[in-house]
Coordinates of C-alpha atoms in Angstrom, one line a residue:
M1 CA -31.8 -5.6 29.4
K2 CA -28.5 -6.8 28.9
K3 CA -25.6 -4.3 27.8
A4 CA -24.8 -6.5 24.8
D5 CA -28.7 -5.9 24.0
M6 CA -28.6 -2.4 24.7
I7 CA -25.3 -2.0 22.4
K8 CA -26.9 -3.8 19.5
K9 CA -30.4 -2.0 19.6
I10 CA -28.2 1.6 19.7
Q11 CA -26.4 -0.2 16.4
E12 CA -29.4 -0.9 14.7
K13 CA -31.0 2.6 15.3
D14 CA -27.8 4.0 13.9
A15 CA -28.1 2.0 10.7
K16 CA -31.7 2.6 10.3
L17 CA -31.4 6.3 10.6
Y18 CA -28.0 6.2 8.3
L19 CA -30.1 4.4 5.7
Q20 CA -33.0 7.2 5.8
T21 CA -30.6 9.5 5.6
K22 CA -29.3 8.2 2.5
Q23 CA -32.4 7.4 1.4
Y24 CA -33.7 10.9 1.3
E25 CA -30.5 12.5 0.2
S26 CA -30.8 10.3 -2.8
R27 CA -34.6 11.1 -3.6
F28 CA -34.8 14.7 -2.4
G29 CA -31.3 16.0 -2.4
R30 CA -28.7 16.5 0.5
D31 CA -30.3 20.2 1.6
S32 CA -33.5 18.7 1.5
H33 CA -35.5 19.1 4.9
L34 CA -36.3 15.6 5.0
A35 CA -32.5 14.7 4.6
T36 CA -31.5 17.3 7.0
A37 CA -34.1 16.0 9.6
Y38 CA -32.8 12.4 9.4
R39 CA -29.3 13.4 9.3
N40 CA -29.6 15.1 12.5
E41 CA -31.4 12.5 14.1
W42 CA -28.6 10.3 13.1
M43 CA -25.8 12.7 14.3
A44 CA -27.4 12.5 17.6
I45 CA -27.1 8.9 17.5
Y46 CA -23.6 9.0 16.3
E47 CA -22.4 11.3 19.0
L48 CA -23.9 9.1 21.7
M49 CA -21.9 6.0 20.2
K50 CA -18.6 8.2 20.1
E51 CA -19.2 8.9 23.7
L52 CA -19.8 5.3 24.8
D53 CA -17.1 3.9 22.7
I54 CA -19.7 1.9 20.4
K55 CA -18.7 1.1 17.2
S56 CA -21.3 0.7 14.1
D57 CA -22.0 -2.6 13.0
H58 CA -21.6 -2.4 9.2
S59 CA -22.4 -5.9 8.8
L60 CA -26.3 -5.1 9.5
P61 CA -28.2 -5.3 6.0
E62 CA -29.0 -1.0 6.4
W63 CA -25.2 -0.4 5.9
D64 CA -25.2 -2.3 2.8
K65 CA -28.2 -0.7 1.3
A66 CA -26.9 3.0 2.4
M67 CA -23.5 1.9 0.6
E68 CA -25.1 0.8 -2.6
I69 CA -27.2 4.3 -2.5
I70 CA -23.6 6.4 -2.1
N71 CA -22.3 4.3 -4.7
E72 CA -25.4 5.0 -7.1
M73 CA -25.0 8.8 -6.2
R74 CA -21.3 8.9 -7.0
I75 CA -21.8 7.4 -10.0
I76 CA -24.8 10.1 -11.1
E77 CA -22.4 12.6 -9.9
R78 CA -20.0 11.6 -12.2
L79 CA -21.9 11.1 -15.4
E80 CA -23.3 14.5 -14.5
E81 CA -19.8 15.8 -14.4
E82 CA -18.6 14.1 -17.6
D83 CA -21.6 15.6 -19.3
F84 CA -21.0 19.1 -18.2
A85 CA -17.7 18.7 -19.2
K86 CA -18.4 18.0 -22.9
R87 CA -20.6 21.2 -23.0
D88 CA -17.5 23.2 -22.1
I89 CA -16.2 25.3 -24.7
G90 CA -13.6 24.0 -26.9
Y91 CA -14.6 20.4 -26.3
S92 CA -14.1 18.2 -29.6
L93 CA -14.9 14.7 -30.4

């Protein structure tokens, strides 16, 4: 296997694990067992990539999907914060 092929495989694994991490965080929460397990696995690949000076390939479709999930989670967090703020004492319409 050529060096370029090895790098591509590592980048693909990085993207796949990052997407799975975000999927499980979205479904079950950041501190869920599955999200934590995938995050730990992704972090191992991430650390390897840092040591080898390999950059993530953000052009892979898994990265786009992960970013969509992150944006959805941020929107939900903002909506929950706004809803909570409306319940504060002293809130008026």
